Amino acid sequence: MILASKWARLLAGGTLAAACAGAAIAGPVVVRSTGPSAKAYPAGRQLADNAQVNLKAGDTLILLDARGTRTLSGPGNFPAIATGTRAGVAQTASRIIANQSTAERRGGAVRGGTPTGDTRSPNLWLVDLSKSGTVCVADTNTVRVWRAATTGPAEVKVSAADASGTIAMAPGAAIGDWPKALPVADGKEYSVSVNGNTPAKIRFVTVPVPASLEDTASTLIAKGCKTQLDLLIATTGGGGSAG
């Protein structure tokens, strides 16, 4: 989709990879915040790269920048950006943002599939069929869906107030295309049921193409796209913790 193609070009040109290597680290974004200082450090707040984070006992803060995520636990004073690099972040960003893991398909199936033992979606912009909530997309014409369990076939019924459609997924297929008979509209809610199970309620919101991992996190927070934010945090983790 458009968003994925934009990120692919950035990665190919080395822009994102250079940032992830520490060449141009912007101030981190607060992606999760709990404890007494949560109001001072709300989710979505971007810190200056030279900021000092002052936490009290019981505080936990998760920060995200081009190097990945980092968890701070109070009490204590911490620099907003840690020194050193975080291995694998560029590759992770490539996989979940640039759509490289899902670009090669045959009959709707992902060749190679999701890595063994990994039940997370391989791409940030795929619609997780198991989760209700708001989903951010950049191109409403190329929406695709994802399921974790692929051992059997799936009949995905999608409906809205004025129309309905079906996504047929063969055994082994993790990804399918949104039905053309049911165009995605900004702000509209859809009911999605897999094999007759309790339907998920999905509301789409269109977003501009983010310019960085920090912008991606800020956009997901601002639009309430929680499932995608959770995936972004989980797959760019490993940056360590302090406190």
PDB file of C-alpha atoms in Angstrom:
ATOM      1  CA  MET A   1       0.000   0.000   0.000  1.00  0.00           C
ATOM      2  CA  ILE A   2       1.043   3.644  -0.300  1.00  0.00           C
ATOM      3  CA  LEU A   3       2.318   3.878   3.265  1.00  0.00           C
ATOM      4  CA  ALA A   4       4.392   0.716   2.928  1.00  0.00           C
ATOM      5  CA  SER A   5       5.851   1.845  -0.413  1.00  0.00           C
ATOM      6  CA  LYS A   6       6.935   5.164   1.083  1.00  0.00           C
ATOM      7  CA  TRP A   7       8.757   3.396   3.918  1.00  0.00           C
ATOM      8  CA  ALA A   8      10.342   0.969   1.451  1.00  0.00           C
ATOM      9  CA  ARG A   9      11.843   3.894  -0.462  1.00  0.00           C
ATOM     10  CA  LEU A  10      13.166   5.430   2.751  1.00  0.00           C
ATOM     11  CA  LEU A  11      14.806   2.172   3.722  1.00  0.00           C
ATOM     12  CA  ALA A  12      16.252   1.600   0.267  1.00  0.00           C
ATOM     13  CA  GLY A  13      17.829   5.049   0.365  1.00  0.00           C
ATOM     14  CA  GLY A  14      19.303   4.414   3.800  1.00  0.00           C
ATOM     15  CA  THR A  15      17.379   7.234   5.494  1.00  0.00           C
ATOM     16  CA  LEU A  16      15.655   5.129   8.124  1.00  0.00           C
ATOM     17  CA  ALA A  17      18.604   2.778   8.540  1.00  0.00           C
ATOM     18  CA  ALA A  18      20.907   5.723   9.215  1.00  0.00           C
ATOM     19  CA  ALA A  19      18.524   7.104  11.809  1.00  0.00           C
ATOM     20  CA  CYS A  20      18.259   3.731  13.514  1.00  0.00           C
ATOM     21  CA  ALA A  21      22.051   3.513  13.614  1.00  0.00           C
ATOM     22  CA  GLY A  22      22.125   6.747  15.585  1.00  0.00           C
ATOM     23  CA  ALA A  23      22.988   9.201  12.832  1.00  0.00           C
ATOM     24  CA  ALA A  24      19.994  11.426  13.500  1.00  0.00           C
ATOM     25  CA  ILE A  25      18.041  10.517  16.608  1.00  0.00           C
ATOM     26  CA  ALA A  26      15.111  12.814  17.324  1.00  0.00           C
ATOM     27  CA  GLY A  27      13.644  13.207  20.770  1.00  0.00           C
ATOM     28  CA  PRO A  28      11.729  10.094  21.857  1.00  0.00           C
ATOM     29  CA  VAL A  29       7.962   9.797  22.101  1.00  0.00           C
ATOM     30  CA  VAL A  30       6.260   8.603  25.287  1.00  0.00           C
ATOM     31  CA  VAL A  31       4.236   5.578  24.195  1.00  0.00           C
ATOM     32  CA  ARG A  32       3.135   4.295  27.616  1.00  0.00           C
ATOM     33  CA  SER A  33       3.053   5.942  31.013  1.00  0.00           C
ATOM     34  CA  THR A  34       1.832   4.775  34.419  1.00  0.00           C
ATOM     35  CA  GLY A  35       2.325   5.995  37.969  1.00  0.00           C
ATOM     36  CA  PRO A  36       2.314   9.327  39.811  1.00  0.00           C
ATOM     37  CA  SER A  37       4.058  11.174  36.948  1.00  0.00           C
ATOM     38  CA  ALA A  38       1.770   9.931  34.164  1.00  0.00           C
ATOM     39  CA  LYS A  39       0.150  13.369  33.803  1.00  0.00           C
ATOM     40  CA  ALA A  40       3.549  14.988  33.359  1.00  0.00           C
ATOM     41  CA  TYR A  41       4.538  12.407  30.742  1.00  0.00           C
ATOM     42  CA  PRO A  42       1.338  11.504  28.864  1.00  0.00           C
ATOM     43  CA  ALA A  43       1.367   9.067  25.948  1.00  0.00           C
ATOM     44  CA  GLY A  44       2.081  10.988  22.750  1.00  0.00           C
ATOM     45  CA  ARG A  45       4.354  13.591  24.313  1.00  0.00           C
ATOM     46  CA  GLN A  46       7.636  14.036  22.428  1.00  0.00           C
ATOM     47  CA  LEU A  47      10.651  14.863  24.567  1.00  0.00           C
ATOM     48  CA  ALA A  48      13.654  16.947  23.593  1.00  0.00           C
ATOM     49  CA  ASP A  49      16.682  14.815  22.768  1.00  0.00           C
ATOM     50  CA  ASN A  50      18.589  16.438  25.662  1.00  0.00           C
ATOM     51  CA  ALA A  51      15.728  16.198  28.166  1.00  0.00           C
ATOM     52  CA  GLN A  52      16.054  14.684  31.623  1.00  0.00           C
ATOM     53  CA  VAL A  53      13.175  12.471  32.738  1.00  0.00           C
ATOM     54  CA  ASN A  54      12.354  12.806  36.434  1.00  0.00           C
ATOM     55  CA  LEU A  55      10.396   9.837  37.771  1.00  0.00           C
ATOM     56  CA  LYS A  56       8.945   9.048  41.178  1.00  0.00           C
ATOM     57  CA  ALA A  57       8.562   5.694  42.905  1.00  0.00           C
ATOM     58  CA  GLY A  58       5.917   3.658  41.081  1.00  0.00           C
ATOM     59  CA  ASP A  59       6.452   5.378  37.726  1.00  0.00           C
ATOM     60  CA  THR A  60       7.006   3.383  34.546  1.00  0.00           C
ATOM     61  CA  LEU A  61       7.639   5.094  31.230  1.00  0.00           C
ATOM     62  CA  ILE A  62       8.155   3.511  27.807  1.00  0.00           C
ATOM     63  CA  LEU A  63       9.922   5.731  25.271  1.00  0.00           C
ATOM     64  CA  LEU A  64      10.272   5.098  21.549  1.00  0.00           C
ATOM     65  CA  ASP A  65      12.752   6.635  19.141  1.00  0.00           C
ATOM     66  CA  ALA A  66      14.543   5.472  15.984  1.00  0.00           C
ATOM     67  CA  ARG A  67      16.580   3.037  18.092  1.00  0.00           C
ATOM     68  CA  GLY A  68      13.509   1.246  19.416  1.00  0.00           C
ATOM     69  CA  THR A  69      11.740   1.225  22.765  1.00  0.00           C
ATOM     70  CA  ARG A  70      13.220   1.787  26.201  1.00  0.00           C
ATOM     71  CA  THR A  71      11.572   1.344  29.606  1.00  0.00           C
ATOM     72  CA  LEU A  72      12.307   3.670  32.537  1.00  0.00           C
ATOM     73  CA  SER A  73      11.226   2.858  36.094  1.00  0.00           C
ATOM     74  CA  GLY A  74      11.262   5.329  38.986  1.00  0.00           C
ATOM     75  CA  PRO A  75      12.461   6.716  41.170  1.00  0.00           C
ATOM     76  CA  GLY A  76      15.320   8.434  39.397  1.00  0.00           C
ATOM     77  CA  ASN A  77      16.494  10.938  36.803  1.00  0.00           C
ATOM     78  CA  PHE A  78      17.221   9.595  33.314  1.00  0.00           C
ATOM     79  CA  PRO A  79      18.399  11.041  29.982  1.00  0.00           C
ATOM     80  CA  ALA A  80      15.661  10.928  27.335  1.00  0.00           C
ATOM     81  CA  ILE A  81      18.035   9.267  24.871  1.00  0.00           C
ATOM     82  CA  ALA A  82      20.370   6.479  25.907  1.00  0.00           C
ATOM     83  CA  THR A  83      23.870   6.232  24.481  1.00  0.00           C
ATOM     84  CA  GLY A  84      24.862   3.386  22.172  1.00  0.00           C
ATOM     85  CA  THR A  85      22.933   1.601  19.473  1.00  0.00           C
ATOM     86  CA  ARG A  86      20.188  -1.007  19.599  1.00  0.00           C
ATOM     87  CA  ALA A  87      20.781  -3.945  17.300  1.00  0.00           C
ATOM     88  CA  GLY A  88      18.108  -5.019  14.853  1.00  0.00           C
ATOM     89  CA  VAL A  89      15.833  -1.972  14.964  1.00  0.00           C
ATOM     90  CA  ALA A  90      16.361  -1.061  11.290  1.00  0.00           C
ATOM     91  CA  GLN A  91      15.573  -4.622  10.257  1.00  0.00           C
ATOM     92  CA  THR A  92      12.502  -4.686  12.496  1.00  0.00           C
ATOM     93  CA  ALA A  93      11.274  -1.379  11.088  1.00  0.00           C
ATOM     94  CA  SER A  94      11.793  -2.740   7.585  1.00  0.00           C
ATOM     95  CA  ARG A  95       9.736  -5.830   8.368  1.00  0.00           C
ATOM     96  CA  ILE A  96       6.747  -4.242  10.056  1.00  0.00           C
ATOM     97  CA  ILE A  97       6.679  -0.841   8.327  1.00  0.00           C
ATOM     98  CA  ALA A  98       7.933  -1.417   4.770  1.00  0.00           C
ATOM     99  CA  ASN A  99       5.740  -4.486   4.262  1.00  0.00           C
ATOM    100  CA  GLN A 100       8.600  -6.665   3.005  1.00  0.00           C
ATOM    101  CA  SER A 101       7.305  -9.706   4.896  1.00  0.00           C
ATOM    102  CA  THR A 102       3.947  -9.587   3.131  1.00  0.00           C
ATOM    103  CA  ALA A 103       4.766  -8.379  -0.367  1.00  0.00           C
ATOM    104  CA  GLU A 104       5.272 -11.797  -1.981  1.00  0.00           C
ATOM    105  CA  ARG A 105       2.074 -13.802  -2.127  1.00  0.00           C
ATOM    106  CA  ARG A 106       0.484 -16.616  -4.113  1.00  0.00           C
ATOM    107  CA  GLY A 107      -3.277 -17.001  -4.024  1.00  0.00           C
ATOM    108  CA  GLY A 108      -3.515 -14.827  -0.910  1.00  0.00           C
ATOM    109  CA  ALA A 109      -1.005 -16.861   1.117  1.00  0.00           C
ATOM    110  CA  VAL A 110       2.249 -15.491   2.444  1.00  0.00           C
ATOM    111  CA  ARG A 111       5.184 -17.473   1.117  1.00  0.00           C
ATOM    112  CA  GLY A 112       7.339 -18.273   4.101  1.00  0.00           C
ATOM    113  CA  GLY A 113       4.521 -17.164   6.391  1.00  0.00           C
ATOM    114  CA  THR A 114       4.879 -15.653   9.815  1.00  0.00           C
ATOM    115  CA  PRO A 115       8.124 -16.732  11.537  1.00  0.00           C
ATOM    116  CA  THR A 116       7.750 -19.969  13.510  1.00  0.00           C
ATOM    117  CA  GLY A 117       6.525 -19.304  17.038  1.00  0.00           C
ATOM    118  CA  ASP A 118       5.721 -15.638  16.306  1.00  0.00           C
ATOM    119  CA  THR A 119       1.979 -14.973  16.449  1.00  0.00           C
ATOM    120  CA  ARG A 120       2.297 -11.226  15.917  1.00  0.00           C
ATOM    121  CA  SER A 121       1.205  -9.617  12.684  1.00  0.00           C
ATOM    122  CA  PRO A 122       4.198  -9.251  10.324  1.00  0.00           C
ATOM    123  CA  ASN A 123       3.186  -5.749   9.294  1.00  0.00           C
ATOM    124  CA  LEU A 124       1.850  -2.711  11.112  1.00  0.00           C
ATOM    125  CA  TRP A 125      -0.724  -1.839   8.440  1.00  0.00           C
ATOM    126  CA  LEU A 126      -2.492  -5.198   8.193  1.00  0.00           C
ATOM    127  CA  VAL A 127      -5.898  -5.416   9.899  1.00  0.00           C
ATOM    128  CA  ASP A 128      -5.755  -7.950  12.742  1.00  0.00           C
ATOM    129  CA  LEU A 129      -8.994  -9.928  12.389  1.00  0.00           C
ATOM    130  CA  SER A 130      -9.009 -10.869  16.080  1.00  0.00           C
ATOM    131  CA  LYS A 131      -8.981  -7.324  17.471  1.00  0.00           C
ATOM    132  CA  SER A 132     -11.716  -4.723  17.774  1.00  0.00           C
ATOM    133  CA  GLY A 133     -10.839  -1.040  17.727  1.00  0.00           C
ATOM    134  CA  THR A 134      -9.644   1.790  15.525  1.00  0.00           C
ATOM    135  CA  VAL A 135      -7.290   0.931  12.654  1.00  0.00           C
ATOM    136  CA  CYS A 136      -5.071   3.518  10.957  1.00  0.00           C
ATOM    137  CA  VAL A 137      -4.620   3.229   7.177  1.00  0.00           C
ATOM    138  CA  ALA A 138      -3.019   5.482   4.577  1.00  0.00           C
ATOM    139  CA  ASP A 139      -4.763   4.081   1.503  1.00  0.00           C
ATOM    140  CA  THR A 140      -8.354   2.935   1.904  1.00  0.00           C
ATOM    141  CA  ASN A 141      -8.240   1.236  -1.514  1.00  0.00           C
ATOM    142  CA  THR A 142      -5.582  -1.344  -0.602  1.00  0.00           C
ATOM    143  CA  VAL A 143      -6.577  -2.558   2.860  1.00  0.00           C
ATOM    144  CA  ARG A 144      -5.474  -6.099   3.726  1.00  0.00           C
ATOM    145  CA  VAL A 145      -6.312  -8.350   6.674  1.00  0.00           C
ATOM    146  CA  TRP A 146      -4.263 -10.817   8.757  1.00  0.00           C
ATOM    147  CA  ARG A 147      -4.995 -13.848  10.934  1.00  0.00           C
ATOM    148  CA  ALA A 148      -2.667 -15.711  13.297  1.00  0.00           C
ATOM    149  CA  ALA A 149      -4.186 -19.205  12.979  1.00  0.00           C
ATOM    150  CA  THR A 150      -3.729 -20.507   9.429  1.00  0.00           C
ATOM    151  CA  THR A 151      -4.095 -24.284   9.764  1.00  0.00           C
ATOM    152  CA  GLY A 152      -7.578 -24.342   8.237  1.00  0.00           C
ATOM    153  CA  PRO A 153      -9.645 -22.270   5.811  1.00  0.00           C
ATOM    154  CA  ALA A 154     -11.418 -19.133   6.914  1.00  0.00           C
ATOM    155  CA  GLU A 155     -14.540 -17.413   5.706  1.00  0.00           C
ATOM    156  CA  VAL A 156     -14.418 -13.831   6.862  1.00  0.00           C
ATOM    157  CA  LYS A 157     -17.724 -11.996   6.715  1.00  0.00           C
ATOM    158  CA  VAL A 158     -17.492  -8.220   6.686  1.00  0.00           C
ATOM    159  CA  SER A 159     -20.522  -5.983   7.052  1.00  0.00           C
ATOM    160  CA  ALA A 160     -21.499  -2.375   7.528  1.00  0.00           C
ATOM    161  CA  ALA A 161     -24.833  -0.618   7.817  1.00  0.00           C
ATOM    162  CA  ASP A 162     -25.259  -0.436   4.037  1.00  0.00           C
ATOM    163  CA  ALA A 163     -23.328  -3.381   2.533  1.00  0.00           C
ATOM    164  CA  SER A 164     -21.489  -6.645   3.167  1.00  0.00           C
ATOM    165  CA  GLY A 165     -18.731  -8.772   1.675  1.00  0.00           C
ATOM    166  CA  THR A 166     -16.681 -11.934   2.187  1.00  0.00           C
ATOM    167  CA  ILE A 167     -12.967 -12.730   2.345  1.00  0.00           C
ATOM    168  CA  ALA A 168     -12.122 -16.362   1.532  1.00  0.00           C
ATOM    169  CA  MET A 169      -8.802 -17.531   2.999  1.00  0.00           C
ATOM    170  CA  ALA A 170      -7.353 -20.931   2.074  1.00  0.00           C
ATOM    171  CA  PRO A 171      -5.476 -23.148   4.564  1.00  0.00           C
ATOM    172  CA  GLY A 172      -2.049 -21.644   5.164  1.00  0.00           C
ATOM    173  CA  ALA A 173      -3.097 -18.162   4.066  1.00  0.00           C
ATOM    174  CA  ALA A 174      -2.385 -15.525   6.694  1.00  0.00           C
ATOM    175  CA  ILE A 175      -3.307 -12.492   4.585  1.00  0.00           C
ATOM    176  CA  GLY A 176      -6.341 -11.571   2.520  1.00  0.00           C
ATOM    177  CA  ASP A 177      -7.643  -8.553   0.651  1.00  0.00           C
ATOM    178  CA  TRP A 178     -10.510  -6.443   1.938  1.00  0.00           C
ATOM    179  CA  PRO A 179     -13.638  -7.143  -0.173  1.00  0.00           C
ATOM    180  CA  LYS A 180     -14.040  -4.775  -3.115  1.00  0.00           C
ATOM    181  CA  ALA A 181     -17.809  -4.851  -2.619  1.00  0.00           C
ATOM    182  CA  LEU A 182     -17.375  -3.051   0.707  1.00  0.00           C
ATOM    183  CA  PRO A 183     -15.144   0.029   0.230  1.00  0.00           C
ATOM    184  CA  VAL A 184     -13.338   1.278   3.321  1.00  0.00           C
ATOM    185  CA  ALA A 185     -14.411   4.772   4.371  1.00  0.00           C
ATOM    186  CA  ASP A 186     -12.732   7.091   6.850  1.00  0.00           C
ATOM    187  CA  GLY A 187     -14.492   7.008  10.221  1.00  0.00           C
ATOM    188  CA  LYS A 188     -16.812   4.141   9.274  1.00  0.00           C
ATOM    189  CA  GLU A 189     -17.290   1.047  11.468  1.00  0.00           C
ATOM    190  CA  TYR A 190     -17.371  -2.521  10.163  1.00  0.00           C
ATOM    191  CA  SER A 191     -18.278  -5.855  11.737  1.00  0.00           C
ATOM    192  CA  VAL A 192     -15.788  -8.648  10.954  1.00  0.00           C
ATOM    193  CA  SER A 193     -16.522 -12.304  11.796  1.00  0.00           C
ATOM    194  CA  VAL A 194     -14.174 -15.249  11.131  1.00  0.00           C
ATOM    195  CA  ASN A 195     -15.900 -18.617  10.590  1.00  0.00           C
ATOM    196  CA  GLY A 196     -19.019 -17.463  12.405  1.00  0.00           C
ATOM    197  CA  ASN A 197     -17.218 -16.447  15.605  1.00  0.00           C
ATOM    198  CA  THR A 198     -18.100 -13.364  17.660  1.00  0.00           C
ATOM    199  CA  PRO A 199     -17.448 -10.414  15.350  1.00  0.00           C
ATOM    200  CA  ALA A 200     -14.813  -7.784  15.919  1.00  0.00           C
ATOM    201  CA  LYS A 201     -15.844  -4.153  15.489  1.00  0.00           C
ATOM    202  CA  ILE A 202     -13.324  -2.210  13.405  1.00  0.00           C
ATOM    203  CA  ARG A 203     -13.351   1.518  12.706  1.00  0.00           C
ATOM    204  CA  PHE A 204     -10.974   2.894  10.089  1.00  0.00           C
ATOM    205  CA  VAL A 205      -9.257   6.255  10.177  1.00  0.00           C
ATOM    206  CA  THR A 206      -7.042   7.586   7.398  1.00  0.00           C
ATOM    207  CA  VAL A 207      -3.629   9.017   8.277  1.00  0.00           C
ATOM    208  CA  PRO A 208      -0.802  10.716   6.373  1.00  0.00           C
ATOM    209  CA  VAL A 209       2.432   8.842   5.733  1.00  0.00           C
ATOM    210  CA  PRO A 210       4.600   9.214   8.891  1.00  0.00           C
ATOM    211  CA  ALA A 211       8.166  10.424   8.359  1.00  0.00           C
ATOM    212  CA  SER A 212       9.798   8.373  11.135  1.00  0.00           C
ATOM    213  CA  LEU A 213       9.196   5.765  13.819  1.00  0.00           C
ATOM    214  CA  GLU A 214       8.527   8.582  16.281  1.00  0.00           C
ATOM    215  CA  ASP A 215       5.951  10.114  13.917  1.00  0.00           C
ATOM    216  CA  THR A 216       4.373   6.694  13.453  1.00  0.00           C
ATOM    217  CA  ALA A 217       3.967   6.260  17.210  1.00  0.00           C
ATOM    218  CA  SER A 218       2.592   9.793  17.624  1.00  0.00           C
ATOM    219  CA  THR A 219       0.063   9.242  14.834  1.00  0.00           C
ATOM    220  CA  LEU A 220      -1.150   5.926  16.241  1.00  0.00           C
ATOM    221  CA  ILE A 221      -1.566   7.476  19.697  1.00  0.00           C
ATOM    222  CA  ALA A 222      -3.358  10.574  18.404  1.00  0.00           C
ATOM    223  CA  LYS A 223      -5.812   8.508  16.337  1.00  0.00           C
ATOM    224  CA  GLY A 224      -6.401   5.843  18.998  1.00  0.00           C
ATOM    225  CA  CYS A 225      -5.002   2.946  16.945  1.00  0.00           C
ATOM    226  CA  LYS A 226      -4.109   0.874  20.014  1.00  0.00           C
ATOM    227  CA  THR A 227      -3.604  -2.540  18.383  1.00  0.00           C
ATOM    228  CA  GLN A 228      -1.069  -1.086  15.954  1.00  0.00           C
ATOM    229  CA  LEU A 229       0.668   0.861  18.717  1.00  0.00           C
ATOM    230  CA  ASP A 230       0.954  -2.312  20.819  1.00  0.00           C
ATOM    231  CA  LEU A 231       2.494  -4.114  17.833  1.00  0.00           C
ATOM    232  CA  LEU A 232       4.950  -1.273  17.207  1.00  0.00           C
ATOM    233  CA  ILE A 233       6.075  -1.297  20.855  1.00  0.00           C
ATOM    234  CA  ALA A 234       6.374  -5.088  21.004  1.00  0.00           C
ATOM    235  CA  THR A 235       8.377  -5.465  17.817  1.00  0.00           C
ATOM    236  CA  THR A 236      10.780  -2.570  18.374  1.00  0.00           C
ATOM    237  CA  GLY A 237      11.551  -3.606  21.949  1.00  0.00           C
ATOM    238  CA  GLY A 238      14.795  -4.984  23.240  1.00  0.00           C
ATOM    239  CA  GLY A 239      16.240  -1.547  23.868  1.00  0.00           C
ATOM    240  CA  GLY A 240      16.736  -2.312  27.542  1.00  0.00           C
ATOM    241  CA  SER A 241      15.426  -0.699  30.680  1.00  0.00           C
ATOM    242  CA  ALA A 242      16.653   1.650  33.364  1.00  0.00           C
ATOM    243  CA  GLY A 243      15.780   2.143  36.967  1.00  0.00           C
TER     244      GLY A 243
END
